[in-house]
XYZ file of C-alpha atoms in Angstrom:
93
model
C 128.049 133.145 29.381
C 128.858 132.012 25.897
C 132.351 132.666 24.555
C 130.829 134.481 21.565
C 129.143 137.054 23.827
C 132.290 137.352 26.001
C 134.385 137.925 22.817
C 132.253 140.790 21.574
C 132.038 142.413 25.026
C 135.779 142.285 25.393
C 136.440 143.613 21.908
C 134.034 146.545 22.418
C 135.199 147.399 25.946
C 138.923 147.236 25.164
C 138.366 149.134 21.934
C 136.572 151.924 23.816
C 139.612 152.245 26.031
C 142.368 151.703 23.461
C 141.294 153.613 20.353
C 140.480 157.097 21.783
C 143.456 157.211 24.121
C 145.805 156.024 21.399
C 144.541 158.632 18.929
C 144.859 161.290 21.605
C 148.417 160.293 22.346
C 149.395 159.886 18.683
C 148.033 163.286 17.699
C 150.590 165.062 19.830
C 148.034 166.815 22.001
C 150.376 166.634 25.042
C 153.676 167.916 23.572
C 154.149 171.320 21.966
C 157.349 173.086 20.864
C 158.201 176.780 21.080
C 156.111 177.734 18.108
C 153.000 176.027 19.608
C 153.129 173.332 16.961
C 152.104 169.811 17.970
C 154.528 166.891 17.947
C 152.624 164.027 16.420
C 153.880 160.648 17.644
C 152.710 157.949 15.234
C 154.515 155.339 17.257
C 151.432 155.102 19.533
C 149.347 153.731 16.668
C 151.049 150.352 17.232
C 148.669 149.855 20.145
C 145.726 149.956 17.761
C 147.490 147.402 15.555
C 148.106 145.162 18.548
C 144.482 145.442 19.627
C 143.259 144.741 16.085
C 145.465 141.689 15.693
C 144.215 140.323 19.033
C 140.585 140.978 18.020
C 141.092 139.039 14.816
C 142.878 136.150 16.597
C 139.943 135.792 19.006
C 137.820 134.417 16.131
C 140.010 131.350 15.549
C 139.877 128.348 17.882
C 143.607 127.762 18.020
C 144.480 131.362 18.939
C 141.614 132.346 21.270
C 143.806 132.791 24.292
C 146.454 134.765 22.444
C 143.750 137.003 21.012
C 142.284 137.675 24.495
C 145.745 138.629 25.822
C 146.569 140.857 22.880
C 143.324 142.777 23.144
C 143.839 143.277 26.837
C 147.453 144.516 26.653
C 146.862 148.104 25.346
C 143.911 148.615 27.680
C 145.864 147.405 30.704
C 148.774 149.630 29.722
C 146.582 152.741 29.544
C 144.683 151.982 32.690
C 147.939 151.507 34.636
C 149.315 154.840 33.175
C 146.103 156.633 34.262
C 146.295 155.164 37.738
C 149.980 155.999 38.015
C 149.675 159.637 36.973
C 146.299 160.523 38.421
C 145.507 158.396 41.452
C 148.913 157.914 43.101
C 149.878 161.634 43.183
C 146.415 162.477 44.576
C 147.046 160.027 47.418
C 150.392 161.607 48.362
C 149.092 165.119 48.916
């Protein structure tokens, strides 16, 4: 498989994982205070920035490997969080 095809597949798949989950987490949909107001957490938007920097670095020959790693980091983080909070407690019941 050509690197160009692999690059686009990886950018799309990691973007599908990273962007919606990051926007959900940053919007404060999980935490609420006493008045039922959301706590937005814009710190999660750094994951989109890391993914975007990695996607751009994948297009340069010298930084291909760093770009691949940077695009995978947010997706791996979210997949491990999902596995940790959903799958492991279900196995211990």
